[in-house]
Amino acid sequence: MKRAMIWTCALALGFSACGGGADKEQTTTSNTEKTTTMQTSEGKAVVYQVFTRLFGNTNTTNKPWGTIEENGVGKFNDFTDKALEEIKDLGVTHVWYTGVPHHAVITDYTKYGISNDDPDVVKGRAGSPYAVKDYYNVNPDLAEDPAKRLEEFKALVDRTHKHGMKVIIDIVPNHVARKYESLNKEAEGFGVSDDTSVDYKKDNNFYYIPGKSFKVPAPLDNYKPLGGDEHALSDGKFDENPAKWTGNGSREAQPHFHDWYETVKINYGVRPDGTYDFSALPEGFDKKPAADHYAFWQDKEVPSSWTKFRDVALYWTKMGVDGFRFDMAEMVPVEFWSYMNSSIKNANPDAFLVAEVYNPAQYRNYIHLGKMDYLYDKVELYDTLKHIMQGHGSTDNLAPIQGGLADIEHHMLHFLENHDEQRIAAPEFAGDMMKGKPAMVVSALISTSPTMIYFGQEVGEPAAEDAGFGTNSRTTIFDYFGVPHHQRWVNDGKFDGGQLTEEEKGLRDFYVRLLNFTKNSSALMGEYADIHAFNRQNAADYGDKLHSFVRWDDQEKLIVVNNFDAAQGAEVEIQLPAEIVKAWGLKDGDKVTMMDQLYQQISADLKVENGVGKFNVKLAPLGSFIFKL
């Protein structure tokens, strides 16, 4: 969640995310650390993010602001055995089911004991999955029988496990829906015991603005809730007295339209002046395992919000959920993450914990102190690859990123699409689904980190339609809608790609080949070295639209070559530096035939002369080779 993101320390209340980064030399870890974090037995983990509400919807009406009856909605039960087997065959090890916890929605579920939500503080008709209303239940939209929605989700967890994949869901610790209202009688809801007469108290769950009532933001650009459709609660008002701070940190009783006004900020014991109301981690705890962090917190008094979110995570862990994706983790103090994640790891040492953190200076703190397994590599690798795909950037910029992250490379989750980002095929991004192919090879193969793709990415979904709230180029997370290219793969529930074009089938085949290779390649959990800079200096006709690197271990040696140019092919002699030749045990006079691992159709002969390896390769526009010795 990055909508209307405001990067200020004042907004973040002086949390650890706004401080200086940990000294890299002091927090450097060896490559052996990657054996201590979650990975598959075969090799790299592959995460498939799916927007649960949209995945199985076969309705193609796609009316902007359409109701659930008009546009349809996907269900848990749409993830049939056939669908899950196809996802598994894509090369997936973990499925991130986005939008599972019960969030604010407009559809009326009062007959199930669920109160109606006010369109004035809900974004879209289906609501944002990041405005959670009840952390102890699931979105009723996703169930065939809303009265049995939790049972239907449990069955999905079991089905996913049966097909050999793990389950990830969201936890959004920084904020909850303006009308948080859990039906779970065993868990105290957020804010029910707060002292609302003061702006802050350690065990208050929210921050308050005493003496002022909440006011709905003034709309911009002729915005009207529900696109202007009439609704009994849509009157420009919402009863909240005193007003609470808004999710992105706004302290105004009437937040701005671009603030996260549908949510309220959680108090983690950070006073309004930014000082802390909880214990600090002792020096050296960045070197200690999760078990030591867990032990540290056992005799400490922590704010109420800490224990409530810990209990939420353990509730889902007990149900069989294998991991969590934490929204906007850096807006919450790193000490809380030490407490939270060590508790999760104590219950399930193999839990898969992914966090949204966008401040590179804080990466090592959230990994080593916060005990996160993985962070988004958005600011550096994703942004750089996007620039290259758009035809602006140089591949010369890729190697320095990997060098700078060498000590934590295993922890940096790689992706080219997710629900927050533009679709590759959208004109606002690259305008061509094929431009993602060389970037995907780099993203998936350049490190030991997990790879993530977003449903529909593998068939070139461009997100071209206007769904209602928000803009196109990103698949809607706010409205009931269909996802056209993905629906052609769903093929009326057959999940066989029967309606895909030949080009879309070819793209999906590329993803199947690539992701399965990454999952099963031992070299990708081994060593990495850049050979791009060497070739830029020494190889004729090797320009900055080409890119190359090597990966290896004792069993497997790979040379990866990519062409990011969408218009021009390349015929070039790739050179292997002497230090790599030596590391691989090659010597002068050796001639080794290599086979491309993507399509098993192209081979090349690596020859060693004067200590340098050389081979000729002909790359098509947007072509890639993974040569295996």
XYZ file of C-alpha atoms in Angstrom:
629
model
C 0.000 0.000 0.000
C 1.695 3.193 -1.172
C -1.180 5.370 -2.317
C -0.511 9.039 -1.610
C 2.649 8.059 0.240
C 4.157 10.899 2.236
C 7.800 10.405 3.140
C 8.360 12.542 6.215
C 9.711 11.753 9.638
C 6.981 13.870 11.172
C 4.340 11.658 9.590
C 6.130 8.531 10.740
C 6.247 9.961 14.270
C 9.985 9.626 14.562
C 9.838 5.840 14.245
C 13.037 3.894 13.644
C 12.316 4.071 9.893
C 13.252 7.754 9.940
C 16.565 7.352 11.730
C 19.943 6.745 10.178
C 20.650 3.317 8.764
C 22.648 0.746 10.643
C 26.342 0.717 9.765
C 26.638 -1.759 6.900
C 30.012 -3.029 8.101
C 28.557 -3.812 11.521
C 25.581 -5.718 10.130
C 27.243 -7.579 7.272
C 26.348 -11.265 7.223
C 27.925 -14.119 5.330
C 26.241 -16.138 2.619
C 25.674 -18.884 5.175
C 22.760 -16.845 6.520
C 20.629 -17.838 3.556
C 20.520 -21.369 4.931
C 18.816 -20.120 8.086
C 15.862 -18.447 6.427
C 12.841 -19.909 4.717
C 13.435 -21.447 1.311
C 12.211 -24.468 -0.573
C 14.101 -27.746 -0.501
C 14.589 -27.517 -4.281
C 15.922 -23.987 -4.483
C 14.498 -20.483 -4.707
C 11.025 -19.700 -3.400
C 8.478 -18.431 -5.929
C 5.556 -16.369 -4.614
C 2.330 -16.021 -6.622
C 0.388 -12.985 -5.472
C -3.268 -13.298 -6.321
C -5.963 -10.756 -5.633
C -8.433 -13.243 -4.201
C -11.574 -11.255 -5.020
C -10.674 -11.066 -8.715
C -9.004 -14.400 -9.467
C -12.018 -16.608 -10.236
C -14.473 -13.967 -11.433
C -15.629 -14.854 -14.968
C -18.117 -11.961 -15.285
C -16.972 -9.667 -18.124
C -19.459 -6.790 -17.641
C -16.842 -4.493 -16.062
C -19.130 -1.567 -15.357
C -17.248 1.233 -13.539
C -18.393 1.256 -9.900
C -20.466 -1.849 -10.677
C -22.172 -3.733 -7.860
C -21.316 -7.269 -6.863
C -24.407 -8.414 -8.776
C -23.439 -6.469 -11.914
C -19.705 -7.217 -12.109
C -19.445 -10.432 -10.119
C -16.830 -11.459 -7.590
C -14.362 -14.302 -7.185
C -14.652 -16.793 -4.337
C -12.388 -18.989 -2.232
C -13.995 -21.970 -3.932
C -12.787 -20.753 -7.345
C -9.358 -22.022 -6.334
C -10.248 -25.537 -7.372
C -7.846 -28.456 -7.435
C -7.350 -27.779 -11.144
C -6.625 -24.073 -10.562
C -4.167 -24.820 -7.775
C -2.401 -27.494 -9.790
C -1.959 -25.017 -12.659
C -0.532 -22.460 -10.229
C 1.814 -25.121 -8.851
C 2.867 -26.079 -12.393
C 3.777 -22.437 -13.007
C 6.634 -23.034 -10.580
C 4.973 -21.530 -7.497
C 5.937 -22.490 -3.938
C 3.896 -19.896 -1.991
C 0.512 -18.341 -2.753
C -0.116 -14.890 -1.309
C -3.893 -14.573 -1.075
C -4.336 -10.802 -1.027
C -7.430 -9.308 0.567
C -8.422 -12.180 2.874
C -8.982 -10.462 6.267
C -12.437 -8.914 6.574
C -12.145 -5.324 5.386
C -14.749 -2.597 4.992
C -17.146 -3.310 2.088
C -20.307 -1.662 0.763
C -22.305 -4.828 0.070
C -24.957 -5.367 2.769
C -24.200 -8.345 5.036
C -26.324 -7.281 8.012
C -28.208 -10.585 8.043
C -24.905 -12.211 9.032
C -24.427 -9.854 11.963
C -22.036 -7.570 10.064
C -22.696 -3.832 10.286
C -22.876 -1.754 7.114
C -19.908 0.402 6.150
C -20.215 4.053 5.185
C -19.281 4.857 1.548
C -17.886 8.191 2.733
C -14.980 6.331 4.367
C -14.647 3.368 1.997
C -12.588 3.553 -1.195
C -14.358 1.875 -4.090
C -17.493 -0.258 -3.906
C -15.694 -3.431 -2.850
C -13.376 -1.613 -0.432
C -9.654 -1.553 0.151
C -8.108 -4.773 1.528
C -5.870 -2.496 3.588
C -8.754 -1.099 5.641
C -9.311 -4.173 7.818
C -12.551 -4.226 9.811
C -12.226 -7.563 11.606
C -8.887 -9.350 11.965
C -10.531 -12.522 13.227
C -12.600 -13.237 10.150
C -12.430 -13.101 6.371
C -14.017 -10.980 3.661
C -17.636 -12.170 3.291
C -17.517 -11.358 -0.439
C -15.196 -14.330 -0.905
C -17.527 -16.989 0.464
C -20.298 -18.916 -1.255
C -22.037 -18.865 2.138
C -20.948 -15.803 4.153
C -22.124 -17.522 7.344
C -19.441 -20.154 6.723
C -16.792 -17.845 5.307
C -14.111 -18.850 7.789
C -14.703 -22.550 7.102
C -14.412 -21.906 3.360
C -11.091 -20.160 3.885
C -9.792 -22.987 6.068
C -10.702 -25.395 3.268
C -8.695 -23.248 0.829
C -5.683 -23.387 3.133
C -5.979 -27.172 3.231
C -6.343 -27.421 -0.563
C -3.309 -25.223 -1.118
C -1.258 -27.393 1.220
C -2.508 -30.524 -0.507
C -1.028 -29.186 -3.738
C 2.343 -28.643 -2.096
C 2.236 -24.878 -1.698
C 2.345 -22.588 1.334
C -0.214 -19.879 2.216
C 0.574 -16.201 2.851
C -1.981 -13.536 3.852
C -1.764 -9.825 4.665
C -1.423 -8.226 8.056
C -1.661 -4.427 8.065
C -0.234 -3.314 11.417
C -0.008 0.428 10.792
C -3.743 1.058 10.501
C -7.245 -0.420 10.563
C -10.573 0.610 9.041
C -12.220 3.705 10.509
C -14.998 1.402 11.702
C -13.078 -1.541 13.146
C -15.641 -3.911 14.604
C -14.629 -7.511 15.266
C -17.300 -10.133 15.838
C -14.808 -12.280 17.764
C -15.945 -12.153 21.401
C -12.756 -13.769 22.689
C -10.479 -10.969 21.445
C -10.821 -7.389 22.646
C -11.247 -5.087 19.661
C -8.969 -2.179 18.864
C -9.829 0.980 20.769
C -12.560 -0.434 23.015
C -10.632 0.384 26.220
C -8.984 3.603 25.014
C -9.045 6.803 27.051
C -10.373 9.161 24.370
C -9.946 12.306 26.491
C -6.226 12.481 25.647
C -4.341 12.447 22.371
C -1.968 9.729 23.547
C -1.655 7.064 26.210
C 0.680 4.086 25.996
C -2.085 1.484 26.011
C -4.485 3.382 23.792
C -4.745 1.636 20.425
C -5.414 4.897 18.573
C -4.321 8.541 18.658
C -7.071 11.100 19.246
C -7.868 14.746 18.574
C -9.856 15.633 21.737
C -12.611 18.178 21.285
C -12.891 17.702 17.524
C -15.127 15.453 15.459
C -14.005 13.737 12.278
C -14.963 15.374 8.992
C -15.018 13.586 5.657
C -12.308 14.969 3.329
C -13.315 17.564 0.780
C -13.533 15.666 -2.535
C -11.265 16.476 -5.471
C -11.802 16.155 -9.233
C -15.588 15.801 -8.898
C -15.226 12.617 -6.860
C -18.430 11.103 -5.527
C -18.623 7.933 -3.416
C -19.875 4.956 -5.429
C -19.563 7.042 -8.572
C -22.562 9.100 -7.491
C -24.981 6.216 -6.889
C -27.419 6.821 -4.064
C -26.794 5.092 -0.754
C -28.490 5.529 2.609
C -25.205 6.274 4.391
C -23.626 8.405 1.667
C -24.237 11.897 3.047
C -20.750 13.381 3.370
C -20.661 12.590 7.093
C -19.162 9.937 9.335
C -19.693 9.815 13.093
C -16.337 9.739 14.906
C -15.996 11.813 18.064
C -13.321 12.572 19.010
C -11.593 12.283 15.683
C -8.700 9.852 15.371
C -5.417 10.297 13.538
C -5.606 9.016 9.982
C -3.678 5.930 8.823
C -0.859 7.774 7.059
C -0.247 9.936 10.110
C -2.451 12.956 9.403
C -3.375 14.681 12.686
C -6.181 16.713 11.154
C -9.824 16.113 12.124
C -10.562 16.559 8.417
C -7.781 14.756 6.542
C -6.918 15.555 2.936
C -8.605 13.618 0.140
C -5.265 12.021 -0.731
C -4.669 10.873 2.849
C -5.564 7.326 3.857
C -8.818 8.685 5.255
C -10.543 5.273 5.213
C -8.177 4.144 7.970
C -7.003 5.170 11.449
C -3.428 4.927 12.705
C -2.452 2.377 15.343
C -0.500 3.565 18.397
C 2.545 1.402 19.168
C 3.760 3.361 22.181
C 5.335 6.130 20.145
C 4.478 9.464 21.720
C 3.330 12.324 19.462
C 6.781 13.907 19.823
C 8.383 10.741 18.438
C 9.866 9.399 21.686
C 9.312 5.786 22.718
C 7.233 4.329 25.530
C 8.752 0.833 25.388
C 12.049 -0.970 25.997
C 14.902 -0.664 23.516
C 16.684 -3.717 22.164
C 20.128 -4.189 23.730
C 23.215 -3.534 21.649
C 24.237 -6.530 19.593
C 20.735 -7.930 19.142
C 21.101 -7.534 15.375
C 23.361 -10.594 15.600
C 21.001 -12.693 17.705
C 18.461 -15.254 16.434
C 14.694 -14.927 16.745
C 14.672 -17.198 19.802
C 16.778 -14.683 21.746
C 14.486 -11.855 20.689
C 11.491 -13.878 21.855
C 13.124 -14.494 25.234
C 14.014 -10.807 25.628
C 10.393 -9.653 25.424
C 8.934 -12.203 27.812
C 9.363 -10.063 30.955
C 8.859 -6.677 29.286
C 5.726 -4.548 29.523
C 4.665 -3.689 25.988
C 1.882 -1.458 24.617
C -1.572 -2.962 24.144
C -1.381 -2.750 20.344
C 1.693 -4.999 20.342
C -0.072 -7.868 22.054
C -3.219 -7.448 19.975
C -1.358 -7.750 16.679
C 0.748 -10.623 18.004
C -2.474 -12.432 18.915
C -3.856 -11.762 15.425
C -0.784 -13.307 13.802
C -0.822 -16.351 16.080
C -4.544 -16.843 15.419
C -3.879 -17.239 11.690
C -0.696 -19.240 12.246
C -2.658 -21.725 14.342
C -5.184 -21.983 11.511
C -2.443 -23.154 9.147
C -1.400 -19.913 7.461
C 2.325 -20.251 6.684
C 3.375 -16.626 6.516
C 2.454 -12.976 6.249
C 3.025 -9.989 4.037
C 3.257 -6.928 6.283
C 1.918 -3.708 4.789
C 3.975 -0.509 5.238
C 6.152 -2.124 7.893
C 8.504 0.832 8.242
C 5.679 3.008 9.623
C 5.794 0.796 12.726
C 8.805 0.759 15.113
C 11.380 -1.926 14.489
C 11.204 -3.034 18.133
C 7.608 -4.115 17.606
C 8.746 -6.311 14.727
C 11.318 -7.963 16.980
C 8.464 -8.773 19.376
C 5.956 -9.765 16.689
C 8.164 -11.799 14.386
C 9.987 -13.654 17.156
C 6.565 -14.667 18.514
C 5.540 -15.947 15.075
C 8.841 -17.806 14.649
C 8.419 -19.323 18.102
C 5.099 -20.791 16.934
C 6.323 -21.681 13.434
C 10.089 -21.471 12.825
C 9.489 -21.836 9.062
C 7.049 -18.908 8.828
C 7.592 -16.843 5.653
C 7.634 -13.144 6.608
C 7.658 -10.469 3.881
C 7.570 -6.727 4.533
C 6.986 -3.550 2.590
C 9.967 -1.303 3.428
C 11.051 1.438 1.032
C 13.919 3.125 2.884
C 17.195 1.398 1.889
C 18.972 2.942 4.868
C 16.689 0.908 7.129
C 16.797 -2.458 5.325
C 19.328 -4.015 7.682
C 17.504 -2.827 10.784
C 14.245 -4.458 9.713
C 16.025 -7.661 8.686
C 18.438 -8.073 11.603
C 16.598 -6.294 14.426
C 13.035 -6.728 13.173
C 13.653 -10.375 12.176
C 12.027 -9.991 8.761
C 12.785 -12.746 6.280
C 12.279 -10.650 3.154
C 11.814 -7.004 2.127
C 10.602 -5.605 -1.181
C 13.514 -4.702 -3.472
C 11.416 -1.923 -4.942
C 13.437 1.257 -4.580
C 16.585 -0.125 -6.168
C 16.179 -3.190 -8.398
C 12.521 -2.797 -9.432
C 12.767 0.925 -10.121
C 15.966 0.432 -12.138
C 14.528 -2.427 -14.202
C 11.377 -0.408 -14.864
C 13.463 2.481 -16.163
C 15.366 0.107 -18.470
C 12.153 -1.531 -19.730
C 10.802 1.904 -20.572
C 13.837 2.507 -22.767
C 15.430 5.165 -20.565
C 17.926 3.460 -18.275
C 21.210 1.647 -18.765
C 21.958 -1.921 -17.704
C 25.213 -0.522 -16.289
C 23.158 0.425 -13.216
C 22.241 -3.151 -12.262
C 25.539 -4.529 -10.943
C 26.074 -1.714 -8.398
C 22.688 -2.539 -6.866
C 23.665 -6.152 -6.299
C 27.024 -5.069 -4.945
C 25.454 -2.695 -2.465
C 23.028 -5.356 -1.218
C 25.515 -8.251 -1.224
C 25.298 -8.839 2.536
C 21.476 -8.993 2.499
C 20.769 -10.095 -1.091
C 18.903 -13.208 0.037
C 16.427 -11.046 1.965
C 15.424 -8.763 -0.931
C 12.229 -10.066 -2.562
C 12.232 -9.461 -6.332
C 9.187 -8.596 -8.448
C 8.102 -6.725 -11.567
C 4.404 -6.453 -10.732
C 2.238 -6.357 -7.630
C -1.080 -4.778 -6.684
C 0.540 -1.381 -6.008
C 2.507 -1.176 -9.251
C 1.544 -0.589 -12.862
C 1.149 -3.569 -15.156
C 4.126 -4.044 -17.497
C 1.796 -4.167 -20.520
C 0.089 -0.877 -19.576
C 1.027 2.053 -21.844
C 1.882 4.016 -18.705
C 4.624 1.451 -17.954
C 6.152 -0.380 -20.944
C 3.130 -0.825 -23.226
C 4.282 -4.296 -24.283
C 4.037 -7.454 -22.187
C 7.119 -8.876 -23.904
C 9.348 -6.106 -22.534
C 9.118 -7.805 -19.177
C 10.876 -10.976 -20.349
C 14.575 -10.008 -20.037
C 13.792 -8.061 -16.872
C 12.092 -11.120 -15.422
C 15.158 -13.248 -16.175
C 17.344 -10.760 -14.327
C 14.887 -10.366 -11.449
C 14.480 -14.114 -10.979
C 18.075 -15.244 -11.461
C 20.393 -12.531 -10.171
C 20.180 -13.430 -6.468
C 19.173 -16.144 -4.019
C 16.104 -14.158 -2.951
C 12.522 -15.256 -3.607
C 10.808 -14.213 -6.827
C 7.243 -12.899 -6.861
C 4.805 -12.506 -9.746
C 1.295 -11.041 -9.741
C -1.602 -13.005 -11.190
C -2.211 -12.026 -14.816
C 1.419 -10.948 -15.261
C 2.166 -14.277 -16.925
C -0.431 -13.580 -19.655
C 0.309 -9.884 -20.176
C -2.646 -8.278 -18.369
C -2.534 -4.505 -19.133
C -5.178 -3.253 -16.611
C -6.635 -1.002 -19.300
C -10.169 -0.632 -17.916
C -11.680 2.042 -15.656
C -13.004 0.150 -12.643
C -14.225 3.090 -10.565
C -12.029 4.267 -7.721
C -8.452 4.891 -8.795
C -7.038 4.830 -12.314
C -6.206 2.205 -14.902
C -2.715 0.743 -15.483
C -3.067 -0.953 -12.079
C -5.534 -3.782 -11.590
C -8.181 -2.437 -9.227
C -8.023 -3.383 -5.567
C -11.085 -1.278 -4.722
C -13.930 -2.464 -6.963
C -15.742 -5.542 -8.224
C -14.260 -6.262 -11.628
C -12.972 -8.781 -14.106
C -9.356 -9.097 -15.276
C -9.690 -9.712 -19.047
C -6.401 -11.371 -20.023
C -6.437 -13.465 -16.865
C -10.074 -14.410 -17.526
C -9.039 -15.798 -20.901
C -6.677 -18.126 -19.039
C -9.411 -19.026 -16.510
C -11.586 -19.987 -19.507
C -14.916 -20.222 -17.657
C -13.391 -22.150 -14.780
C -11.413 -24.663 -16.828
C -8.097 -22.951 -15.938
C -6.505 -24.192 -19.131
C -5.759 -20.989 -21.065
C -8.285 -21.989 -23.708
C -9.142 -18.395 -24.665
C -5.606 -16.996 -24.692
C -4.052 -15.656 -27.870
C -0.972 -17.433 -29.194
C 1.193 -14.574 -27.973
C -0.300 -14.817 -24.477
C 0.201 -18.592 -24.450
C 3.816 -18.056 -25.443
C 4.358 -15.581 -22.620
C 2.865 -17.933 -20.045
C 5.044 -20.745 -21.379
C 8.069 -18.473 -20.846
C 7.056 -17.908 -17.211
C 6.473 -21.631 -16.660
C 9.933 -22.439 -18.004
C 11.702 -19.650 -16.141
C 10.050 -20.067 -12.739
C 10.403 -23.829 -12.703
C 14.059 -23.446 -13.593
C 14.597 -20.992 -10.728
C 12.843 -23.305 -8.292
C 15.007 -26.277 -9.216
C 18.413 -24.743 -9.974
C 20.998 -25.320 -7.253
C 23.327 -22.679 -8.737
C 20.774 -19.974 -7.951
C 21.255 -20.671 -4.260
C 25.017 -20.422 -4.744
C 27.435 -17.744 -5.918
C 26.918 -14.682 -8.114
C 29.335 -12.530 -10.091
C 28.813 -9.716 -12.554
C 30.491 -10.095 -15.962
C 28.623 -7.170 -17.529
C 31.268 -4.558 -16.687
C 34.042 -6.787 -18.048
C 32.181 -7.234 -21.328
C 31.386 -3.531 -21.591
C 35.139 -2.884 -21.458
C 36.396 -5.778 -23.575
C 33.696 -7.188 -25.870
C 32.969 -5.505 -29.207
C 29.353 -4.501 -29.906
C 28.377 -5.113 -26.265
C 26.195 -2.095 -25.427
C 24.225 -0.938 -22.424
C 21.040 -2.702 -23.553
C 22.776 -6.031 -22.998
C 23.354 -7.516 -19.565
C 25.203 -10.597 -18.299
C 26.142 -12.317 -15.060
C 27.105 -15.776 -13.793
C 25.713 -18.055 -11.066
C 27.314 -21.251 -9.814
C 27.808 -23.886 -7.153
C 29.608 -27.226 -7.081
C 26.948 -28.923 -9.213
C 25.911 -26.266 -11.723
C 27.447 -23.326 -13.589
C 25.306 -20.764 -15.443
C 25.980 -17.819 -17.750
C 22.963 -15.516 -18.138
C 22.782 -13.100 -21.081
C 19.928 -10.667 -21.780
C 19.007 -8.167 -24.460
C 16.711 -5.358 -23.272
C 16.437 -3.770 -26.715
C 12.920 -4.255 -28.094
C 13.882 -3.252 -31.655
C 17.393 -4.554 -32.267
C 18.925 -7.998 -31.902
C 22.558 -8.447 -30.987
C 25.395 -10.636 -32.247
C 28.216 -10.500 -29.752
C 31.156 -12.398 -28.294
C 30.590 -12.801 -24.555
C 33.723 -13.019 -22.449
C 34.238 -14.770 -19.129
C 36.823 -13.019 -16.910
C 39.916 -14.897 -15.749
C 38.805 -14.984 -12.125
C 35.592 -16.797 -13.096
C 37.468 -19.180 -15.392
C 39.744 -20.014 -12.468
C 36.881 -20.346 -9.963
C 35.141 -22.775 -12.299
C 38.230 -24.939 -12.723
C 38.597 -24.238 -16.460
C 41.943 -23.944 -18.215
C 43.421 -22.842 -21.540
C 42.379 -25.037 -24.424
C 39.121 -26.132 -22.800
C 36.080 -26.175 -25.052
C 32.739 -26.665 -23.303
C 29.382 -26.947 -25.052
C 26.633 -25.081 -23.210
C 22.868 -25.511 -23.642
C 20.262 -22.816 -23.064
C 18.030 -23.876 -20.167
C 14.955 -21.832 -21.125
C 14.031 -23.559 -24.383
C 16.680 -26.293 -24.720
C 17.182 -25.375 -28.399
C 20.301 -23.175 -28.588
C 23.814 -24.215 -27.684
C 27.109 -22.340 -27.632
C 30.752 -23.374 -27.318
C 32.746 -21.768 -24.527
C 36.453 -21.693 -25.384
C 39.222 -20.730 -22.971
C 42.182 -18.828 -24.439
C 44.820 -16.909 -22.491
C 42.845 -17.427 -19.305
C 39.633 -15.846 -20.658
C 36.494 -17.690 -21.699
C 34.744 -16.641 -24.911
C 31.645 -17.681 -26.843
C 29.513 -16.172 -29.595
C 25.803 -15.599 -29.147
C 23.028 -14.173 -31.276
C 20.223 -12.575 -29.266
C 16.833 -11.624 -30.662
C 15.195 -8.389 -29.544
C 14.177 -8.916 -25.866
C 15.967 -12.279 -25.995
C 17.564 -14.110 -23.092
C 19.749 -17.180 -22.651
C 20.547 -19.185 -19.546
C 23.553 -21.209 -20.628
C 24.494 -24.173 -18.468
C 27.959 -25.709 -18.679
